[in-house]
Amino acid sequence: MEHTARPLNAEPPRAVAARIAARLREQGYQAYFVGGCVRDEVRGIAPDEHQPKDYDIATDALPEQMQAVCPHSLAIGAQFGVIMVLEDHHRIEVATFRNDGLYSDGRRPDFVQFSRDAREDVQRRDFTVNGLLMDPSSGEVLDYVDGQADIRRRVIRAIGDAPTRFREDRLRMLRAVRFACTLDFEIEERTFDAITPLAPQIT
């Protein structure tokens, strides 16, 4: 996501995202940081306020419930359970836990089914290092896919069956290579073996 210049007195994105998560929790919903922000905190990389990082939130609140809690928001992908909260010059993506239906176009699911189970949501994500959840207030990490071990081993490994993950969304093959390069990780053998025959399908 492209970041625009922020006023000097604007809050850091982590604080804004934590406040949004706390607001959801006050209304009885689950809310966790998810994805690259958690991966990098586990790696010990502190947020760089000069180049702010995206802080994404996963929750069991439905899109209309999220927007009731966060009225300054955009339904950028409500059919997939995704809204964008606009707060203090930041855009925080908040997504409902879900499991995905069939992918007929090799990019996006034909339909999704919302869930209240964080573990179920993690299982449909791309790589173990991106499948970690973090409690914004305590810093506790929920790891259902051995993502922390893969961070220590410095490997990119698909969640579940690698060929299935890549047939669902072919962009994931490019993401695997990008993460390996930018993080200086190795692509795990079975994940790499799944990319090789499917790579010609990236068009």
Tab-separated table of C-alpha atoms in Angstrom, residues 33-35 38-39 42 122 127-134 141-148 151:
chain	number	residue	atom	x	y	z
A	33	PHE	CA	-2.778	-8.407	14.328
A	34	VAL	CA	-2.073	-10.735	11.408
A	35	GLY	CA	0.376	-11.167	8.541
A	38	VAL	CA	3.441	-10.043	13.149
A	39	ARG	CA	6.130	-11.823	11.143
A	42	VAL	CA	8.588	-12.003	15.780
A	122	VAL	CA	-5.155	-19.065	9.317
A	127	PHE	CA	2.700	-19.133	3.997
A	128	THR	CA	3.416	-20.161	7.557
A	129	VAL	CA	5.514	-17.057	8.242
A	130	ASN	CA	2.454	-14.944	7.359
A	131	GLY	CA	0.009	-17.126	9.294
A	132	LEU	CA	0.764	-15.805	12.771
A	133	LEU	CA	-1.708	-13.891	14.928
A	134	MET	CA	-0.741	-11.514	17.734
A	141	VAL	CA	1.490	-14.932	19.434
A	142	LEU	CA	-1.021	-17.541	18.268
A	143	ASP	CA	0.797	-19.971	15.998
A	144	TYR	CA	-1.277	-22.773	14.465
A	145	VAL	CA	1.099	-23.496	11.556
A	146	ASP	CA	4.610	-23.559	13.097
A	147	GLY	CA	5.317	-20.189	11.567
A	148	GLN	CA	7.691	-19.162	14.360
A	151	ILE	CA	11.043	-17.892	10.851
